[in-house]
Short mmCIF file of N, CA and C in Angstrom, two decimals:
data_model
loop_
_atom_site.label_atom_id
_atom_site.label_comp_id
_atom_site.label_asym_id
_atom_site.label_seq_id
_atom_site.Cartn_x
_atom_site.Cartn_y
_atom_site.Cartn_z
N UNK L 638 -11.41 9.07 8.06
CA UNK L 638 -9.97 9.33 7.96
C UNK L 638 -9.49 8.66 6.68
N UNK L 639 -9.09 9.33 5.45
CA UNK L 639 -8.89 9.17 4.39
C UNK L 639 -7.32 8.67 3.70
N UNK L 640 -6.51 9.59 4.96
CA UNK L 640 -5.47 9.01 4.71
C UNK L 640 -4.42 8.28 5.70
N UNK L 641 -3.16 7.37 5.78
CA UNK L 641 -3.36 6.61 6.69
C UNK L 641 -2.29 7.07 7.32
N UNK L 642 -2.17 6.90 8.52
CA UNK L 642 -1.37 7.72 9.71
C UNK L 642 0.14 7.69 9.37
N UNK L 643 0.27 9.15 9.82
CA UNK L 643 1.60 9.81 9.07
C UNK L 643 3.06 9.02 10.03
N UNK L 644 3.07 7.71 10.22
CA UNK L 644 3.97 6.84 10.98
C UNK L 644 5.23 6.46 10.13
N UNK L 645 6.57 6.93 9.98
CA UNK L 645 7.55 6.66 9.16
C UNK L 645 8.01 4.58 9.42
N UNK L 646 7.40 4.27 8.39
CA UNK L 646 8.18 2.92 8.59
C UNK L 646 9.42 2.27 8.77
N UNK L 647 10.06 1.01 9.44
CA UNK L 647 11.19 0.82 9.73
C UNK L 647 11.56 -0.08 8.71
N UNK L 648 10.90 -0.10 7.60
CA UNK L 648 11.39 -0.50 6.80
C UNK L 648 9.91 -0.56 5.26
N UNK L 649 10.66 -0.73 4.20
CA UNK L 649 9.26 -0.61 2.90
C UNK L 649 9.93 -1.31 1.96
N UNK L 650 8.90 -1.88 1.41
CA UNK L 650 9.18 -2.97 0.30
C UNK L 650 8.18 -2.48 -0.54
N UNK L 651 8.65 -1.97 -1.93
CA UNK L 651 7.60 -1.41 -2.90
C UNK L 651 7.91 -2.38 -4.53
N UNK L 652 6.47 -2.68 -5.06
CA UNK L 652 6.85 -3.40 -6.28
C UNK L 652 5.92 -2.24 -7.41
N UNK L 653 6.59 -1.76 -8.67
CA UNK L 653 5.71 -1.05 -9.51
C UNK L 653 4.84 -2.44 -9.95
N UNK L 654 3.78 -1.36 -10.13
CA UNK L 654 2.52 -1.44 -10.90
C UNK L 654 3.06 -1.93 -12.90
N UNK L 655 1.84 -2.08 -13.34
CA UNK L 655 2.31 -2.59 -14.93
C UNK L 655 1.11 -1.75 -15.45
N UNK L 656 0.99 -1.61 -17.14
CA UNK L 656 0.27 -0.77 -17.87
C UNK L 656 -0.67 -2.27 -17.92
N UNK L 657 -1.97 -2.07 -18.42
CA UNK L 657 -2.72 -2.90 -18.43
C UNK L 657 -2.89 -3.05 -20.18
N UNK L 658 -2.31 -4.56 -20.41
CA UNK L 658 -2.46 -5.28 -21.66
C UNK L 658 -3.15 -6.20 -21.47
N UNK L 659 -4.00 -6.69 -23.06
CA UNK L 659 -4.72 -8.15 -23.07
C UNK L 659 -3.92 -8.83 -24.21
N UNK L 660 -3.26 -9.83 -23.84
CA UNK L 660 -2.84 -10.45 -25.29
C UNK L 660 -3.80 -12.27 -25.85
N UNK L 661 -3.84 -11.63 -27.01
CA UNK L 661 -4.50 -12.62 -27.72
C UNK L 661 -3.93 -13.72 -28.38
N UNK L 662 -4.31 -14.48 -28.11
CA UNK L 662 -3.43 -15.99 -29.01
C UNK L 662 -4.41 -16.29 -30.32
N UNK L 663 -3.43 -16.39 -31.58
CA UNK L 663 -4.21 -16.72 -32.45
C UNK L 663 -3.98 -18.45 -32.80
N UNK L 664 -4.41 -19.20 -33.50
CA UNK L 664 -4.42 -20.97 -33.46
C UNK L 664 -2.68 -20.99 -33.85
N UNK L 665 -2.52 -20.19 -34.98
CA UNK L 665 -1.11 -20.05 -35.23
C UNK L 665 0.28 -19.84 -33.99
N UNK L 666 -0.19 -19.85 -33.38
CA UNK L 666 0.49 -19.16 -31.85
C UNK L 666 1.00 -18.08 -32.28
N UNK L 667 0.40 -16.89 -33.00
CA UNK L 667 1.15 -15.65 -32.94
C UNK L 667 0.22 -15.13 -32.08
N UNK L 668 0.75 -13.86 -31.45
CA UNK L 668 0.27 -13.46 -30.21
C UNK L 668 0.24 -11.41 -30.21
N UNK L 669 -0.79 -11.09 -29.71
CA UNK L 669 -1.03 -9.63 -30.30
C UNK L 669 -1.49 -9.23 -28.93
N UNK L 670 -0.51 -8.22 -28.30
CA UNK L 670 -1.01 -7.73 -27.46
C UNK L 670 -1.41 -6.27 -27.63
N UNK L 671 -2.46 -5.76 -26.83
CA UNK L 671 -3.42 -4.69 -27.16
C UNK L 671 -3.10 -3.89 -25.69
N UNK L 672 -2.64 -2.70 -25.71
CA UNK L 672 -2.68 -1.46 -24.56
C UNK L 672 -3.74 -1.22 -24.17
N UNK L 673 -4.08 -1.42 -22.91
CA UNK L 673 -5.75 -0.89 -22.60
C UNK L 673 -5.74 0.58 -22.04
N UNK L 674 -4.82 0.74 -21.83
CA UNK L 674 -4.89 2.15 -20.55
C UNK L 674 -3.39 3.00 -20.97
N UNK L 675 -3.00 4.07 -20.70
CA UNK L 675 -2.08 4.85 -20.65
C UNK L 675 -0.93 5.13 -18.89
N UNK L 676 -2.32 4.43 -17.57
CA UNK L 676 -1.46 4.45 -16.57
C UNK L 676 -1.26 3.58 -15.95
N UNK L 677 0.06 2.99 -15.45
CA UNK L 677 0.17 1.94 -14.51
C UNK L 677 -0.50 1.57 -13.39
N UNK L 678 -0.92 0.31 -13.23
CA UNK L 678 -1.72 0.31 -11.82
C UNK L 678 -1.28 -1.21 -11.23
N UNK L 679 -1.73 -1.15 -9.71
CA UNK L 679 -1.43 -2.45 -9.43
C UNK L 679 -0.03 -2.05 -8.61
N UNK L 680 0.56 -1.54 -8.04
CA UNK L 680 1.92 -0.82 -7.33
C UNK L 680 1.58 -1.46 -6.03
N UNK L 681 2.49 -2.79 -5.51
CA UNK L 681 2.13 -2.67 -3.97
C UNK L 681 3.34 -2.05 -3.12
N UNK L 682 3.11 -2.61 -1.88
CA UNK L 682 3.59 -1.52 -1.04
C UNK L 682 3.65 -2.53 0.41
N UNK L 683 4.36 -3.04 0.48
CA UNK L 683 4.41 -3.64 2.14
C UNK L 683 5.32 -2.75 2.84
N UNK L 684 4.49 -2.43 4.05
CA UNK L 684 5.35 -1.60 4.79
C UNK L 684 5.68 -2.04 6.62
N UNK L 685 6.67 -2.11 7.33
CA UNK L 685 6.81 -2.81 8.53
C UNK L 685 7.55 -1.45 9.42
N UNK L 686 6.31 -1.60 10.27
CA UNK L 686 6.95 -0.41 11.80
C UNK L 686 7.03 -1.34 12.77
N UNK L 687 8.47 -0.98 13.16
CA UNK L 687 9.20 -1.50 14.64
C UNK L 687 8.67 -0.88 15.94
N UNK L 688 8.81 -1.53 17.03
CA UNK L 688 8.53 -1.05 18.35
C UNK L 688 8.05 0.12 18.55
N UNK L 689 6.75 -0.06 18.10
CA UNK L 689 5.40 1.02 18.20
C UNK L 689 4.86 0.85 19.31
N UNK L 690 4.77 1.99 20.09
CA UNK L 690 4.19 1.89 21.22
C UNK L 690 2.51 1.55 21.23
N UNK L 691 1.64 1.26 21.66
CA UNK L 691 0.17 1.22 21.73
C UNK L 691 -0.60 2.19 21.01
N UNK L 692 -0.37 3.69 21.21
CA UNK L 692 -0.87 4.72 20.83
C UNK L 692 -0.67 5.17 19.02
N UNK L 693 0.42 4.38 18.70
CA UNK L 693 0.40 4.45 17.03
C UNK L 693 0.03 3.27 16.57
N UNK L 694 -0.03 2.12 17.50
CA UNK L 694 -0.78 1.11 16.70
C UNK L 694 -2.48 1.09 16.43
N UNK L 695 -2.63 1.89 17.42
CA UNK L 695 -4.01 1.83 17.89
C UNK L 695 -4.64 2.93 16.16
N UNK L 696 -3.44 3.71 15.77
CA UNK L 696 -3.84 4.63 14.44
C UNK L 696 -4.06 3.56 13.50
N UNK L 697 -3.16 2.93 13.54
CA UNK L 697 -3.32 1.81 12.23
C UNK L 697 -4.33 1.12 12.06
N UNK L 698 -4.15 0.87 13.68
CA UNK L 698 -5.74 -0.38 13.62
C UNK L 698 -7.00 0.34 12.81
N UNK L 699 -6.92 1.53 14.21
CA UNK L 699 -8.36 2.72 13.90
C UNK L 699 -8.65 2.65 12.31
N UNK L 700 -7.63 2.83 11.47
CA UNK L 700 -7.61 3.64 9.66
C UNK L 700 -7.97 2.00 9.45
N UNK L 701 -7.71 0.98 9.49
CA UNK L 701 -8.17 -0.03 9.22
C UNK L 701 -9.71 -0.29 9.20
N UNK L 702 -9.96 -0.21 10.55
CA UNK L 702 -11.28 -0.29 10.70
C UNK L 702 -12.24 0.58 9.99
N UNK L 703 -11.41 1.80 9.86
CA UNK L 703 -12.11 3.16 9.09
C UNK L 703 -12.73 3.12 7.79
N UNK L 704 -11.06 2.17 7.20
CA UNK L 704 -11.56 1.83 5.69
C UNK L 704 -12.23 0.65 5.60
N UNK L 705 -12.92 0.27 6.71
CA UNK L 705 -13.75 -1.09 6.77
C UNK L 705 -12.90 -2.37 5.69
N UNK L 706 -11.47 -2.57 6.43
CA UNK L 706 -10.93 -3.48 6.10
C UNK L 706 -10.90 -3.21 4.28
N UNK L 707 -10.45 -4.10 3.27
CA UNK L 707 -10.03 -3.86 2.31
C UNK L 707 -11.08 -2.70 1.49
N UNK L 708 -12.02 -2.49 1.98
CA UNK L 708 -13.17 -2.31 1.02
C UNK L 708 -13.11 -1.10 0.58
N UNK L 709 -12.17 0.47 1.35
CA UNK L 709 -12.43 1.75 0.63
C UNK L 709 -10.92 2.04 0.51
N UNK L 710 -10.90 3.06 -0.17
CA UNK L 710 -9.52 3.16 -0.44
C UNK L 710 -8.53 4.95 0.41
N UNK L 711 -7.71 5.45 0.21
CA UNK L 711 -7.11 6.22 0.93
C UNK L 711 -5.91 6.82 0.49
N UNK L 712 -5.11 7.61 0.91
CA UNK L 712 -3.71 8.22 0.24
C UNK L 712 -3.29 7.79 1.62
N UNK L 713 -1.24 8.04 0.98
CA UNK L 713 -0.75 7.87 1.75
C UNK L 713 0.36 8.85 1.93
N UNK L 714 0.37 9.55 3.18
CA UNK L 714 1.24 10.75 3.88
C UNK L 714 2.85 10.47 3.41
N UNK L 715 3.28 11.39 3.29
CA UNK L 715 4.95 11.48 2.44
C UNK L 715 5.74 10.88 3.99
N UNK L 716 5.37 10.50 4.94
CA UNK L 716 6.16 9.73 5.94
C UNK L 716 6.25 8.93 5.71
N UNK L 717 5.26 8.27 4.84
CA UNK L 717 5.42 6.46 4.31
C UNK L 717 6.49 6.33 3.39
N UNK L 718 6.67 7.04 3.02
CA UNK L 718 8.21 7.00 1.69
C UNK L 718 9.68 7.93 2.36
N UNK L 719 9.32 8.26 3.72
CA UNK L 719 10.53 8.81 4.15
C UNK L 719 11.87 7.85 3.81
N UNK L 720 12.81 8.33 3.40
CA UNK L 720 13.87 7.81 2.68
C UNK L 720 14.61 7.36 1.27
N UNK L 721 13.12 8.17 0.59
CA UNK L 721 12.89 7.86 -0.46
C UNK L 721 12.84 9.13 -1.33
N UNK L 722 13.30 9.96 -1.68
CA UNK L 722 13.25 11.50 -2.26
C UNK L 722 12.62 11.08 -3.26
N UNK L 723 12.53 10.17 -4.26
CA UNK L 723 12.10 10.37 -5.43
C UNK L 723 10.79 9.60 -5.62
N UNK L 724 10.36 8.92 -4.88
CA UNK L 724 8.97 8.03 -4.91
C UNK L 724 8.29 9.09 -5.65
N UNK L 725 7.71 9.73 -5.78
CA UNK L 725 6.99 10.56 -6.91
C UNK L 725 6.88 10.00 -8.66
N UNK L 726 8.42 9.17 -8.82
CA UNK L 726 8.58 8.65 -9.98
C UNK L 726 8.30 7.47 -10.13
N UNK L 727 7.20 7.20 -9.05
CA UNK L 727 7.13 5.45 -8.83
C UNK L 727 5.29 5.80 -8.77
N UNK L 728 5.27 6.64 -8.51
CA UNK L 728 3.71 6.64 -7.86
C UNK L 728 3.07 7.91 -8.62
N UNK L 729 1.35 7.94 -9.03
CA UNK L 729 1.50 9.28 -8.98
C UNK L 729 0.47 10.14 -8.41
N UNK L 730 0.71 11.63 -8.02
CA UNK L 730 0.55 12.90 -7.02
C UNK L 730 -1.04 12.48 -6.95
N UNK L 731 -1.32 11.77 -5.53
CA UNK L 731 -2.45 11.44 -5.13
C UNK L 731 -2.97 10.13 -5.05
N UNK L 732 -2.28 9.42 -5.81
CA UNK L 732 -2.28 7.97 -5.71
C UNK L 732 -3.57 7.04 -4.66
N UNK L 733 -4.11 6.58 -5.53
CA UNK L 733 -5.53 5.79 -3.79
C UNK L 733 -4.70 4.45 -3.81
N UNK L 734 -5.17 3.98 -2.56
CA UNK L 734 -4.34 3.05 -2.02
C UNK L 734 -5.79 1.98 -1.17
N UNK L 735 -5.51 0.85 -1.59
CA UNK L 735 -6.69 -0.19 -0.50
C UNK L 735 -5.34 -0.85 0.56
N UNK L 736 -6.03 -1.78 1.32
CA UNK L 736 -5.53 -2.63 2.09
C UNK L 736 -5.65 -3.96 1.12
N UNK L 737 -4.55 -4.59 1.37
CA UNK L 737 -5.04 -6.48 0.46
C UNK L 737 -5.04 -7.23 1.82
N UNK L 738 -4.92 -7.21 2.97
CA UNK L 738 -5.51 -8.07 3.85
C UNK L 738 -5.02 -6.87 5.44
N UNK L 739 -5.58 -7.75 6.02
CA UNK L 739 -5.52 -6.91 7.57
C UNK L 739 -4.16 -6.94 7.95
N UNK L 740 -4.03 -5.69 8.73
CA UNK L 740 -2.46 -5.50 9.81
C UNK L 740 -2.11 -6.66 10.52
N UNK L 741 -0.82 -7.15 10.25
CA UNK L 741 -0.24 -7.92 11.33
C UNK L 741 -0.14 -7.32 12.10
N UNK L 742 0.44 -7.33 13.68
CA UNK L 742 0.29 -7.21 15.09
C UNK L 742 1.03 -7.89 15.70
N UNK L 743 2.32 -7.69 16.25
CA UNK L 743 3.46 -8.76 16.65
C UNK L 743 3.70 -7.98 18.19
N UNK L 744 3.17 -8.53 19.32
CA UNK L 744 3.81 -7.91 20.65
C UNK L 744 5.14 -8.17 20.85
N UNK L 745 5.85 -7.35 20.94
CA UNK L 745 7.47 -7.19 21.25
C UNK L 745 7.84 -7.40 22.87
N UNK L 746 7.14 -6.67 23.18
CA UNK L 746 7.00 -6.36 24.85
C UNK L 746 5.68 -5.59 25.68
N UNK L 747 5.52 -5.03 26.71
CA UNK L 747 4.28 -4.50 26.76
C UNK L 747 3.79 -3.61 26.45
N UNK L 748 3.40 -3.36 25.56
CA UNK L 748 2.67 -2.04 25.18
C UNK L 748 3.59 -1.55 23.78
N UNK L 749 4.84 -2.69 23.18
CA UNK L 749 5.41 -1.89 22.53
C UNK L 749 5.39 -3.31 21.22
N UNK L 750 5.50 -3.18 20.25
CA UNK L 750 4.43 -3.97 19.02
C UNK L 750 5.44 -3.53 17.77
N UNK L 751 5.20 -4.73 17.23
CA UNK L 751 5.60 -4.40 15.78
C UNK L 751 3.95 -4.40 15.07
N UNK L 752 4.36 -3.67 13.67
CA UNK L 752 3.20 -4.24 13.20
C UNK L 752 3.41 -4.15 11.35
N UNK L 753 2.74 -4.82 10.48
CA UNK L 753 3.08 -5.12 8.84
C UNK L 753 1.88 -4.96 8.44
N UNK L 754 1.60 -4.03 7.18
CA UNK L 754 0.68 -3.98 6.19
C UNK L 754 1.09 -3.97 5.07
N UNK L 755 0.17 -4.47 4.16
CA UNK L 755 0.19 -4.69 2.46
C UNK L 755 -0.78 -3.78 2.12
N UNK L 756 -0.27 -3.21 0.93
CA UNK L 756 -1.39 -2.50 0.43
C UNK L 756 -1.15 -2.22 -1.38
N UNK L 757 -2.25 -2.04 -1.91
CA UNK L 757 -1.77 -2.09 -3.61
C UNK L 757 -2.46 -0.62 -3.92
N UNK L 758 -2.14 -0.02 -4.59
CA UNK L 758 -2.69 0.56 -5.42
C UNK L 758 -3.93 0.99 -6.84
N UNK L 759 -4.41 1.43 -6.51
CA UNK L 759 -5.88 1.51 -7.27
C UNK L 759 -5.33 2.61 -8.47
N UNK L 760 -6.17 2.04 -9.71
CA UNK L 760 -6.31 2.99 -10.92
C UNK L 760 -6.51 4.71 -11.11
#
């Protein structure tokens, strides 16, 4: 499962990505920075769903486990940016996505859960 479950979040916190520079210091302290790339990378993405019942947490977990924790990467379904018409200008058409650490998991009540993921963006 490649991409991660089409669950609209109750809330998203997104930071852009930066173009990738190396800057050089010379003894003089003048300083020369060099463009490595033409596309931004590095875009995270914390996203938090409210009172999820068992059966959509159990998706999150599952795609977690799927992508064997941080290690493969995935897209993410246009429900994750519901509220957002223009995310397209933030991200771009296909975007891979890792995990940077595992799902939080907050029981609310029985069977009904919050839960928080981080995730960044790949080149």
């Amino acid at each position: 499962m490649s991409q991660f479950p089409a669950i609209k979040p109750a809330s998203r916190s997104f930071t852009p990505g930066m173009v990738p520079v190396s800057a050089f210091a010379a003894l003089s302290g003048k300083e020369t920075r060099v463009i490595l790339g033409d596309t931004m990378h590095g875009h995270s993405v914390s996203l938090s769903f409210s009172n999820l019942q068992e059966p959509a947490v159990r998706l999150i977990t599952d795609h977690w486990y799927g992508r064997q924790g941080t290690a493969l990467d995935f897209t993410l379904p246009a429900d994750v940016w519901a509220g957002w018409a223009e995310y397209g200008s933030a991200t771009t058409s296909g975007q891979k996505w890792r995990y940077t650490a595992q799902p939080r998991v907050e029981a609310v009540s029985p069977s009904i859960m919050n839960v928080s993921v981080e995730l960044v963006s790949l080149a």
